[in-house]
Amino acid sequence: MSLPFFTLARLCGALAFALSLTACGTTSEVTAGSQPDVYTVTGKATGTRMSWSTARSAAMDAANDYCKQRDQRVSIRSEATSGIRSLEEQTSTVSFSCVARVEQAARD
């Protein structure tokens, strides 16, 4: 069964429009903070009104990955956000520490 041409064209158009609105998130490198054992990472996103959520998720994922590589878990110290308008760049800067996993602490 094939779709009529006009239905297929509308479907492709809708898909292209949806993809153009998709927020794209990136992160900075994890850097050492101003205090010992405190790190900072910034997530950035643009594209939709939910970009702040994409930026925050990107920053949190990077912090989690950084600590996971050290066989630890993340402990968020602070978070700062910027960007208000829908199509402007949204950022989420997270300061965090890596701490022992609960299971590790219980065994020690």
Coordinates of C-alpha atoms in Angstrom, one line a residue:
M1 CA 0.0 0.0 0.0
S2 CA 1.4 3.3 -1.0
L3 CA 0.5 6.8 0.4
P4 CA -0.9 9.3 -2.0
F5 CA 1.7 11.9 -3.1
F6 CA 0.0 14.8 -1.3
T7 CA -0.2 12.9 2.0
L8 CA 3.5 11.9 1.7
A9 CA 4.5 15.5 0.9
R10 CA 2.5 16.8 4.0
L11 CA 4.1 14.2 6.2
C12 CA 7.6 15.1 5.0
G13 CA 6.8 18.8 5.5
A14 CA 5.6 18.2 9.0
L15 CA 8.7 16.2 9.8
A16 CA 11.0 18.8 8.5
F17 CA 9.2 21.5 10.5
A18 CA 9.4 19.4 13.7
L19 CA 13.1 18.8 13.2
S20 CA 13.8 22.5 12.7
L21 CA 12.3 23.2 16.1
T22 CA 14.2 20.6 17.9
A23 CA 16.6 21.9 20.5
C24 CA 20.2 20.9 20.2
G25 CA 22.2 20.7 23.4
T26 CA 26.0 20.9 23.8
T27 CA 28.3 21.1 26.8
S28 CA 31.5 22.7 27.7
E29 CA 34.5 20.8 29.1
V30 CA 34.3 19.9 32.8
T31 CA 36.6 22.4 34.5
A32 CA 38.0 22.7 38.1
G33 CA 36.0 25.1 40.2
S34 CA 37.3 27.7 42.6
Q35 CA 37.2 25.3 45.5
P36 CA 39.0 21.9 45.8
D37 CA 37.1 18.9 44.4
V38 CA 34.4 21.2 42.9
Y39 CA 33.9 21.1 39.1
T40 CA 31.8 23.1 36.7
V41 CA 30.2 22.3 33.4
T42 CA 27.9 24.4 31.2
G43 CA 25.1 23.1 29.0
K44 CA 23.8 25.2 26.1
A45 CA 20.8 24.8 23.8
T46 CA 18.7 26.9 21.4
G47 CA 15.7 26.1 19.2
T48 CA 12.6 25.8 21.3
R49 CA 10.9 27.1 24.4
M50 CA 12.1 24.0 26.2
S51 CA 15.8 24.8 25.4
W52 CA 16.5 25.5 29.1
S53 CA 15.5 21.9 29.9
T54 CA 17.8 20.6 27.1
A55 CA 20.7 22.7 28.4
R56 CA 20.1 21.5 32.0
S57 CA 19.9 17.9 30.9
A58 CA 23.1 18.2 28.9
A59 CA 25.0 19.7 31.9
M60 CA 23.6 17.2 34.3
D61 CA 24.5 14.3 32.0
A62 CA 28.0 15.6 31.6
A63 CA 28.4 15.9 35.4
N64 CA 27.0 12.4 35.9
D65 CA 29.3 11.0 33.3
Y66 CA 32.4 12.7 34.8
C67 CA 31.7 11.2 38.2
K68 CA 30.8 7.8 36.8
Q69 CA 34.2 7.6 35.1
R70 CA 35.7 7.9 38.6
D71 CA 33.3 5.3 40.0
Q72 CA 31.6 7.9 42.1
R73 CA 28.2 9.7 42.0
V74 CA 27.5 13.4 41.4
S75 CA 26.5 15.8 44.2
I76 CA 25.2 19.1 42.8
R77 CA 26.5 22.2 44.6
S78 CA 24.7 24.9 42.6
E79 CA 23.1 25.7 39.3
A80 CA 22.8 29.0 37.4
T81 CA 20.7 29.5 34.3
S82 CA 20.5 32.2 31.7
G83 CA 18.5 33.0 28.6
I84 CA 14.8 33.9 28.6
R85 CA 13.4 34.1 25.1
S86 CA 12.5 31.0 23.2
L87 CA 15.0 31.2 20.4
E88 CA 17.9 32.7 22.3
E89 CA 20.7 30.5 23.7
Q90 CA 19.8 29.0 27.0
T91 CA 22.5 27.9 29.4
S92 CA 22.7 25.9 32.6
T93 CA 26.0 26.0 34.5
V94 CA 26.3 23.3 37.2
S95 CA 28.8 23.2 40.0
F96 CA 29.3 19.7 41.4
S97 CA 31.5 17.4 43.4
C98 CA 32.0 13.7 43.0
V99 CA 31.3 11.6 46.1
A100 CA 31.5 7.9 47.0
R101 CA 28.5 5.9 45.9
V102 CA 26.2 4.9 48.8
E103 CA 27.0 1.2 48.2
Q104 CA 30.8 2.0 48.5
A105 CA 30.3 4.0 51.7
A106 CA 28.3 1.2 53.3
R107 CA 31.1 -1.4 52.5
D108 CA 33.9 0.8 53.9

